Short mmCIF file of N, CA, C and O in Angstrom, two decimals:
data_model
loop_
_atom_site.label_atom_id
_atom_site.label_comp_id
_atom_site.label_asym_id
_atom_site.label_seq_id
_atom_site.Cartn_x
_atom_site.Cartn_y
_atom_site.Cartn_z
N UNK A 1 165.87 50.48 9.05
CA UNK A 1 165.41 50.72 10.40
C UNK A 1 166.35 50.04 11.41
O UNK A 1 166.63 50.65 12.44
N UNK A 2 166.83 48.88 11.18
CA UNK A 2 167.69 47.86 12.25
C UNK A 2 169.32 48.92 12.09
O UNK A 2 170.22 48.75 12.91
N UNK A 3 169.44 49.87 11.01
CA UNK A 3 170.88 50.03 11.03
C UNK A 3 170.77 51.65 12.20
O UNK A 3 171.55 52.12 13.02
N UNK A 4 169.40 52.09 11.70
CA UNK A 4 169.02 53.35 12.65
C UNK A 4 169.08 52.95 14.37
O UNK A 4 169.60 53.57 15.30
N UNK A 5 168.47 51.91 14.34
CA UNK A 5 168.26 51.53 15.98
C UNK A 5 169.85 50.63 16.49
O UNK A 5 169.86 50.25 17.65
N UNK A 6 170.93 50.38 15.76
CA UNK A 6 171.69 50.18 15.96
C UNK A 6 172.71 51.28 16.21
O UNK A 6 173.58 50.91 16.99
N UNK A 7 172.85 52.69 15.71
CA UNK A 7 173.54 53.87 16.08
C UNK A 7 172.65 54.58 17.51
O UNK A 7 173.24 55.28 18.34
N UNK A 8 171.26 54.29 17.59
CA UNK A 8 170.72 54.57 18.74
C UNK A 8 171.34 54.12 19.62
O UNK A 8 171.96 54.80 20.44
N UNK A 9 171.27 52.73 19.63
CA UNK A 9 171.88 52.08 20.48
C UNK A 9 173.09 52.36 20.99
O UNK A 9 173.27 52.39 22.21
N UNK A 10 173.95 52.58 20.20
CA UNK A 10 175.64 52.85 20.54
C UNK A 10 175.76 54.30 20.65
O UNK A 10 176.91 54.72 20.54
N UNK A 11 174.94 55.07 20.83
CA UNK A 11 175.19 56.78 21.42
C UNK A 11 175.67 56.42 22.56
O UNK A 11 175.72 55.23 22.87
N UNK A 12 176.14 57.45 23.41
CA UNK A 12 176.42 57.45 24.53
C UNK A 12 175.61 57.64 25.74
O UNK A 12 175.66 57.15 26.87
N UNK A 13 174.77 58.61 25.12
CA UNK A 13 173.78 58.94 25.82
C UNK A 13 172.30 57.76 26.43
O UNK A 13 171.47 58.01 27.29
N UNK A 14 172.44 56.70 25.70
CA UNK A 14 171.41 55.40 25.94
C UNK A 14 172.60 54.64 26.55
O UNK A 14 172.13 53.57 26.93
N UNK A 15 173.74 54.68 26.78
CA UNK A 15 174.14 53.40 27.56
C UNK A 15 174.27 54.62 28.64
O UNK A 15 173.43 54.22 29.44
N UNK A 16 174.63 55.51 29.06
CA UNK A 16 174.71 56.29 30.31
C UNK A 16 173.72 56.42 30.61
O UNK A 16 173.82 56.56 31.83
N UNK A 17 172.03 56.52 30.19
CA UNK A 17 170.57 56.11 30.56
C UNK A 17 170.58 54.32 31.28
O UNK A 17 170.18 53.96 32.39
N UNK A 18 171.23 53.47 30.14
CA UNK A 18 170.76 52.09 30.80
C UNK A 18 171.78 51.93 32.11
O UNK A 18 171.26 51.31 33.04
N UNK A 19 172.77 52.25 32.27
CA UNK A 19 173.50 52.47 33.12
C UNK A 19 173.12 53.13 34.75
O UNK A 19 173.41 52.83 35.91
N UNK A 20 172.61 53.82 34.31
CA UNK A 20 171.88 54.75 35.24
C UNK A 20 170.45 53.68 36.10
O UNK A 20 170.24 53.33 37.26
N UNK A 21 169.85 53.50 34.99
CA UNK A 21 168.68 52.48 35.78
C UNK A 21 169.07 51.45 36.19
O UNK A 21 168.24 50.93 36.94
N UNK A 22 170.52 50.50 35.97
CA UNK A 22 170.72 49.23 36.41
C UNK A 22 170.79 50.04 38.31
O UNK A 22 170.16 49.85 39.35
N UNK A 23 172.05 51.04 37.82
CA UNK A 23 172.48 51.28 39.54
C UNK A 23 171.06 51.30 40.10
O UNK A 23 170.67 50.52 40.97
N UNK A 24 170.08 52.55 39.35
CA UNK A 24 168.78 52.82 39.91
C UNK A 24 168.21 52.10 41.19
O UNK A 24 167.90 52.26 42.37
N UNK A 25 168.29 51.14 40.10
CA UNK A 25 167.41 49.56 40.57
C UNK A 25 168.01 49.10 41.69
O UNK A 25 167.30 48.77 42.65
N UNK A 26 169.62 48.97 41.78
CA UNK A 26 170.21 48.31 42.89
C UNK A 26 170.01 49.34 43.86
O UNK A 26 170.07 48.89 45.00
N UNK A 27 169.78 50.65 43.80
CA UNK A 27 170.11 51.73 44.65
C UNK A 27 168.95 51.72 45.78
O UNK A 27 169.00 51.85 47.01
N UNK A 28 167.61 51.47 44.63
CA UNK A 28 166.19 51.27 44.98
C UNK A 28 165.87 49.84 46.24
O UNK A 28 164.95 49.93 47.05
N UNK A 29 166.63 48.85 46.17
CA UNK A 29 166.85 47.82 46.60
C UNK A 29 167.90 47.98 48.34
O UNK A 29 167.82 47.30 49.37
N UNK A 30 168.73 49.09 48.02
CA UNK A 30 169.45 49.48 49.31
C UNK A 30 168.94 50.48 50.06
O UNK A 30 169.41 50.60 51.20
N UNK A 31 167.97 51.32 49.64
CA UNK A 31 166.97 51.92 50.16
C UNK A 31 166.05 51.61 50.74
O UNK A 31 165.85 52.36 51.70
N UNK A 32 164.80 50.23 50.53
CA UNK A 32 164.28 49.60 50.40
C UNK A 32 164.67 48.69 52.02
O UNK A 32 163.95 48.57 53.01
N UNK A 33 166.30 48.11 51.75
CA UNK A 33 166.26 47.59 53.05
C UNK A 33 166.77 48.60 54.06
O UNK A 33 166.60 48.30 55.24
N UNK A 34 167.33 49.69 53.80
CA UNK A 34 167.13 50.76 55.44
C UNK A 34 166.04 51.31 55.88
O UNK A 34 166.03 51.66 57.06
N UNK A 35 164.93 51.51 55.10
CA UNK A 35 163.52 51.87 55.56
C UNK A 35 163.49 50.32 56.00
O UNK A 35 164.05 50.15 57.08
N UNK A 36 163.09 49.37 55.53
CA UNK A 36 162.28 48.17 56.35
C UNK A 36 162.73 47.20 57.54
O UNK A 36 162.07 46.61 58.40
N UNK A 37 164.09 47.26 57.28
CA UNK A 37 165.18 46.92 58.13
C UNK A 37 165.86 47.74 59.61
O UNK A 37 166.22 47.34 60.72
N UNK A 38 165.81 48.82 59.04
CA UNK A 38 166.17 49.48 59.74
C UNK A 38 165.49 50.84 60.50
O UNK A 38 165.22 50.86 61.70
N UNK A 39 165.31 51.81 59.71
CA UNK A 39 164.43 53.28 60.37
C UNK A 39 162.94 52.15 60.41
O UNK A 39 162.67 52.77 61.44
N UNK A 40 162.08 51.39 60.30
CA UNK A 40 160.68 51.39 60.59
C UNK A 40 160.86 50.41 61.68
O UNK A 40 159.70 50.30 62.07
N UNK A 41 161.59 49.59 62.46
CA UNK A 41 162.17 48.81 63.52
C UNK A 41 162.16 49.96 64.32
O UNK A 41 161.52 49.92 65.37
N UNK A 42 162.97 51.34 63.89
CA UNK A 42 163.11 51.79 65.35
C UNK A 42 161.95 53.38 65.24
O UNK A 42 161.90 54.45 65.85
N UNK A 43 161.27 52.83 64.27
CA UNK A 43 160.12 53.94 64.61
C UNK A 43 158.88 52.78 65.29
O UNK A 43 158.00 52.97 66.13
N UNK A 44 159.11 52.04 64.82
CA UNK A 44 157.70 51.04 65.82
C UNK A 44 158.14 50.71 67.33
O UNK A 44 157.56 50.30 68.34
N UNK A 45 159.47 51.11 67.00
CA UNK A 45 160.01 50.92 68.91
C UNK A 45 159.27 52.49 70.10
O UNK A 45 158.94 52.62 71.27
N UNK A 46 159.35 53.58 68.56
CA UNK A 46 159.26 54.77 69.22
C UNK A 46 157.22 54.71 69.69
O UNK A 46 156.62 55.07 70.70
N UNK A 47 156.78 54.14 68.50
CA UNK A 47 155.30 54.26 68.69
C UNK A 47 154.86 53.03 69.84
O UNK A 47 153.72 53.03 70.30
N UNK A 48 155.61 52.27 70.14
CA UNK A 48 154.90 51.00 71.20
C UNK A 48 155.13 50.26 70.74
O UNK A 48 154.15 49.51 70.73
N UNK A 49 156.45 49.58 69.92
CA UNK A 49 156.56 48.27 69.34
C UNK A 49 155.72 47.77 68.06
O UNK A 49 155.77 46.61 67.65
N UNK A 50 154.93 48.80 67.46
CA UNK A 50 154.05 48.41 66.68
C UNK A 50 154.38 47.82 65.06
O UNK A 50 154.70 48.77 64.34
N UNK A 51 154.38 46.79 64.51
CA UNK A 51 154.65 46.73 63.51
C UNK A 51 154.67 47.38 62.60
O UNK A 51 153.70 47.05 61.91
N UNK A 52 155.45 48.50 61.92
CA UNK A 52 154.97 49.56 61.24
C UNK A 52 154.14 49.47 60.12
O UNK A 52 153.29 50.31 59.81
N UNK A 53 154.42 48.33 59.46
CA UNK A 53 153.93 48.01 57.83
C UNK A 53 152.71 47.67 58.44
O UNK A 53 151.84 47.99 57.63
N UNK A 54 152.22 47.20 59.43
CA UNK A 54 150.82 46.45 59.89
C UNK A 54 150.11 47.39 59.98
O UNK A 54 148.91 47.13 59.85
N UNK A 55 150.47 48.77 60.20
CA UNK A 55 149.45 49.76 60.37
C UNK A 55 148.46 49.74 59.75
O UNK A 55 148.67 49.63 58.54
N UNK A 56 146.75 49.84 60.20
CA UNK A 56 146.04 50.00 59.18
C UNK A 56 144.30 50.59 60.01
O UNK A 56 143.79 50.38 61.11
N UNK A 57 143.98 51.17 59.10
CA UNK A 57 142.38 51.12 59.51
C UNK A 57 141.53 50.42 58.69
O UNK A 57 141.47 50.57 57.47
N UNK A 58 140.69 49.41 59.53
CA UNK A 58 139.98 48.28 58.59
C UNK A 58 138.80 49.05 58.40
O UNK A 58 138.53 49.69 59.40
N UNK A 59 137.94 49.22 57.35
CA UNK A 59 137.36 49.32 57.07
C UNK A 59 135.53 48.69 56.91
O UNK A 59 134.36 49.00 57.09
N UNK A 60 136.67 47.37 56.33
CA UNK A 60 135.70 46.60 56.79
C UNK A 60 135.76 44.91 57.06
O UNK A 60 136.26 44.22 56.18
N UNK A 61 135.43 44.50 57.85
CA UNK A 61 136.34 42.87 58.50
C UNK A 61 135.95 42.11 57.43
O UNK A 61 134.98 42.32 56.71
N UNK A 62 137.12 40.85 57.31
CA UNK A 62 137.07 40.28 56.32
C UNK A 62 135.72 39.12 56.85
O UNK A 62 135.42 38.89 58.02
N UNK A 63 135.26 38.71 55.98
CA UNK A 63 133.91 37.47 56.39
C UNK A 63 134.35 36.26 55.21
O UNK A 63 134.88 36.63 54.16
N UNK A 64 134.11 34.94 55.46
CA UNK A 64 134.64 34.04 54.62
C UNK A 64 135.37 34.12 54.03
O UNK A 64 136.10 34.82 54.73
N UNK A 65 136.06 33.93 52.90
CA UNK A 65 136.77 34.06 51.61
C UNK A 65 136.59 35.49 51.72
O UNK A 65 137.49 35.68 52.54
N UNK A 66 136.14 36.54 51.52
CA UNK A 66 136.29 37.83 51.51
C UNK A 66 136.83 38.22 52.10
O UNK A 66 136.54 38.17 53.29
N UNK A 67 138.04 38.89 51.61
CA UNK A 67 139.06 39.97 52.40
C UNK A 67 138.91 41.01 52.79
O UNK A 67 138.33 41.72 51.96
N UNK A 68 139.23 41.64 53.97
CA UNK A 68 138.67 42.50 54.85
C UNK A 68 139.42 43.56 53.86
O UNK A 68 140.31 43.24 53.06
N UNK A 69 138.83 45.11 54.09
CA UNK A 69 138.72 46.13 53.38
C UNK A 69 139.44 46.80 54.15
O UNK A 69 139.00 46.81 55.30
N UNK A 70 140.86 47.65 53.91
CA UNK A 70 141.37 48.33 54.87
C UNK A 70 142.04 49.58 53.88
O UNK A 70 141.98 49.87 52.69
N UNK A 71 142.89 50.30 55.49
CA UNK A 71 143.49 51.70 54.48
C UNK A 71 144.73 51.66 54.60
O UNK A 71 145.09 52.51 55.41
N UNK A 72 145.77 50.93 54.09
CA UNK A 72 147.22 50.16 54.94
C UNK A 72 148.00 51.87 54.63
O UNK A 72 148.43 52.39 53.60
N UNK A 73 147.88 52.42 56.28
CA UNK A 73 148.76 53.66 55.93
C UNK A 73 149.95 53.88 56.22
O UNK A 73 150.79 54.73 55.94
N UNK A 74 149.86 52.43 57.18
CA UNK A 74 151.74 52.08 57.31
C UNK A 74 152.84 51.69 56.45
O UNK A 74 154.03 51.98 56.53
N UNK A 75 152.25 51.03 55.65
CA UNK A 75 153.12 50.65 54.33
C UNK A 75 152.78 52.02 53.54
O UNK A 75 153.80 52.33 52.92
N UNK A 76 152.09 52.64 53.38
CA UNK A 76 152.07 53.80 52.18
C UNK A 76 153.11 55.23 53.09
O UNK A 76 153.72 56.11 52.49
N UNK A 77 153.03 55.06 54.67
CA UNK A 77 154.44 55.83 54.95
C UNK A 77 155.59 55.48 54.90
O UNK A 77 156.35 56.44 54.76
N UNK A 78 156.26 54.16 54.98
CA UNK A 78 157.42 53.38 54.63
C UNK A 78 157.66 53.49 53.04
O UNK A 78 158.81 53.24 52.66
N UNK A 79 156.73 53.85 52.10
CA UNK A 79 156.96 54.39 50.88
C UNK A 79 157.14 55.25 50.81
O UNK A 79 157.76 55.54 49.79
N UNK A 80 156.85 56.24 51.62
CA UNK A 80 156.30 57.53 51.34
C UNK A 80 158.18 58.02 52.13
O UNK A 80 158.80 58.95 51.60
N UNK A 81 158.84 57.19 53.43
CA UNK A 81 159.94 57.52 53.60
C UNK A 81 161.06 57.15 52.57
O UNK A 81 162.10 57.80 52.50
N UNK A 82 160.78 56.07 51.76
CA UNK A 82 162.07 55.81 50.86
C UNK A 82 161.98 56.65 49.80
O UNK A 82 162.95 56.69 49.05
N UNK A 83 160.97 57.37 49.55
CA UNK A 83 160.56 58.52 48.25
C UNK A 83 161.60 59.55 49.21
O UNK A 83 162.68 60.08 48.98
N UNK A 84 160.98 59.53 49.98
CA UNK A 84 162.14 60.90 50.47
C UNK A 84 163.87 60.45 51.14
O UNK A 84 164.80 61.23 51.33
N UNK A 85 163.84 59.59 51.27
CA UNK A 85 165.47 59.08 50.78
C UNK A 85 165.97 59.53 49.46
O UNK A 85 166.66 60.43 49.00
N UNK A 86 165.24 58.38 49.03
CA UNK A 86 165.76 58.86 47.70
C UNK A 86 165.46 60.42 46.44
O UNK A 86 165.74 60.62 45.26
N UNK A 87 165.03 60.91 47.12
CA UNK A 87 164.88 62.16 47.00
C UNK A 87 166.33 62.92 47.12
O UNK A 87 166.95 63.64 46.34
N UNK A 88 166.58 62.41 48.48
CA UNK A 88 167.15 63.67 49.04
C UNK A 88 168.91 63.04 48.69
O UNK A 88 169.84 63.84 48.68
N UNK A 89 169.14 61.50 48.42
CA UNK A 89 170.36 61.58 47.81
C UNK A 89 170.53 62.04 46.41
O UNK A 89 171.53 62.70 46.14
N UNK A 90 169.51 61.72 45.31
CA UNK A 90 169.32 62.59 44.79
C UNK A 90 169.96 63.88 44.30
O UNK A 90 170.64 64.14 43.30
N UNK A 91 169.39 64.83 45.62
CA UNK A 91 169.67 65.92 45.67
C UNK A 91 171.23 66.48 45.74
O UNK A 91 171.83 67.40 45.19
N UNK A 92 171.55 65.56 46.59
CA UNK A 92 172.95 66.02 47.07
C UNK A 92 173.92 65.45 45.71
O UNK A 92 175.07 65.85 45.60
N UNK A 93 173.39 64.59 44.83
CA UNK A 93 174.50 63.95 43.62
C UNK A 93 174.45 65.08 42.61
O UNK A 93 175.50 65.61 42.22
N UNK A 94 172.93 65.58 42.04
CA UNK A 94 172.68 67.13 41.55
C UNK A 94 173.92 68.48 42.31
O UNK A 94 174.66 69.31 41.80
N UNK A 95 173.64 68.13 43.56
CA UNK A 95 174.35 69.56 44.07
C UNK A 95 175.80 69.58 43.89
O UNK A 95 176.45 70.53 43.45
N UNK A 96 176.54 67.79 44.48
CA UNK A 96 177.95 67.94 43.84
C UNK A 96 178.48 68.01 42.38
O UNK A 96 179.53 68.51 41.97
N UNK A 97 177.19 67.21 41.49
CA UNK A 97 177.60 67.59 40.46
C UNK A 97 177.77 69.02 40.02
O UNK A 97 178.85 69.40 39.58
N UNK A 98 176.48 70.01 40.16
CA UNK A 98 176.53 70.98 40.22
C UNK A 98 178.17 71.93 40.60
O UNK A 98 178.80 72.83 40.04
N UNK A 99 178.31 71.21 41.71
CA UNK A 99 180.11 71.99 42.56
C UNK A 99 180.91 71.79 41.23
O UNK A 99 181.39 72.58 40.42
N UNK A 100 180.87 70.22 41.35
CA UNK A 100 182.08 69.83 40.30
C UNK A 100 181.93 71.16 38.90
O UNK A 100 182.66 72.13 38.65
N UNK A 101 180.94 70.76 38.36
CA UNK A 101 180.85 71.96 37.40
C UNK A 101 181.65 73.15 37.35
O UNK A 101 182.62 73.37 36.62
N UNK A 102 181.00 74.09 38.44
CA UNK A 102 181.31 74.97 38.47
C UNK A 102 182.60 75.37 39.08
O UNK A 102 182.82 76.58 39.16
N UNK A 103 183.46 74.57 39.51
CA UNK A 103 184.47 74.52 39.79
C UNK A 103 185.40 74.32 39.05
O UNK A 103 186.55 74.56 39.40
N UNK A 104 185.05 73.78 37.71
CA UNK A 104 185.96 73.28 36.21
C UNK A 104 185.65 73.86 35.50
O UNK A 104 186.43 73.76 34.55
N UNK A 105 184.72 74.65 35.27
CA UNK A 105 184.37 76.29 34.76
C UNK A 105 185.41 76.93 35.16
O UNK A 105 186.18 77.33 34.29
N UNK A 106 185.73 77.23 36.67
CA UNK A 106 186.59 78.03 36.96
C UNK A 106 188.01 77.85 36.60
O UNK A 106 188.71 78.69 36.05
N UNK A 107 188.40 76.57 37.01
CA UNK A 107 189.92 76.44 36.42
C UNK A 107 189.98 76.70 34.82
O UNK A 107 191.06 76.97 34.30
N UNK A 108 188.88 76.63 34.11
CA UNK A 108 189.05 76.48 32.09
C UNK A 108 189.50 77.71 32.21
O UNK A 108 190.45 78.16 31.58
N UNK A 109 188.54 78.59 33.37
CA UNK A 109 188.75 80.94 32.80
C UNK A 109 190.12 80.89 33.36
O UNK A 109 190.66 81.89 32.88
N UNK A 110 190.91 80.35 34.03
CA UNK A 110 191.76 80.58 34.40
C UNK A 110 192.70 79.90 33.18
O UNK A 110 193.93 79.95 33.25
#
């Protein structure tokens, strides 16, 4: 079993996977600070200065030690914008790859 999970290991295809999630992660992290840093600064400028992540409807006020009950929909759109960041670079690494492709298709028929 250790000699099986050792040729797993050394495919190419699992280090171009672990490879993939290290950038992931850092990519996730540079995303992360242009939504919070940057686009939700100048969307709380556009709404009245409002803290964007603070957004919320309470539900219900906190009383002693009990924490107030809320619907935090400002932070779930500041997620909801880095999903579509990263979506959409994504998209465009698919589409050049895609070019590249089909563009080295073309020179092989030739």
């Amino acid at each position: 079993m250790l000699q099986e999970f050792k040729i797993f290991i050394a495919k190419g295809n699992v280090l171009d996977l672990a490879v993939g999630v290290v950038i992931g992660a850092a990519f996730g992290k540079i995303t992360t600070s242009l939504v919070e840093d940057i686009i939700n600064p100048i969307l709380g400028l556009i709404i009245g200065g409002v803290d964007f992540t603070q957004l919320k409807i309470v539900l219900k006020e906190a009383v002693g030690d009990t924490p107030e009950v809320a619907v935090k929909y400002g932070n779930f759109i500041q997620v909801l914008i880095q999903f579509i960041i990263i979506a959409w670079v994504i998209f465009m690494i698919v589409k050049l790859a895609n070019r590249l492709r089909i563009s080295e298709s073309l020179v092989k028929k030739e």
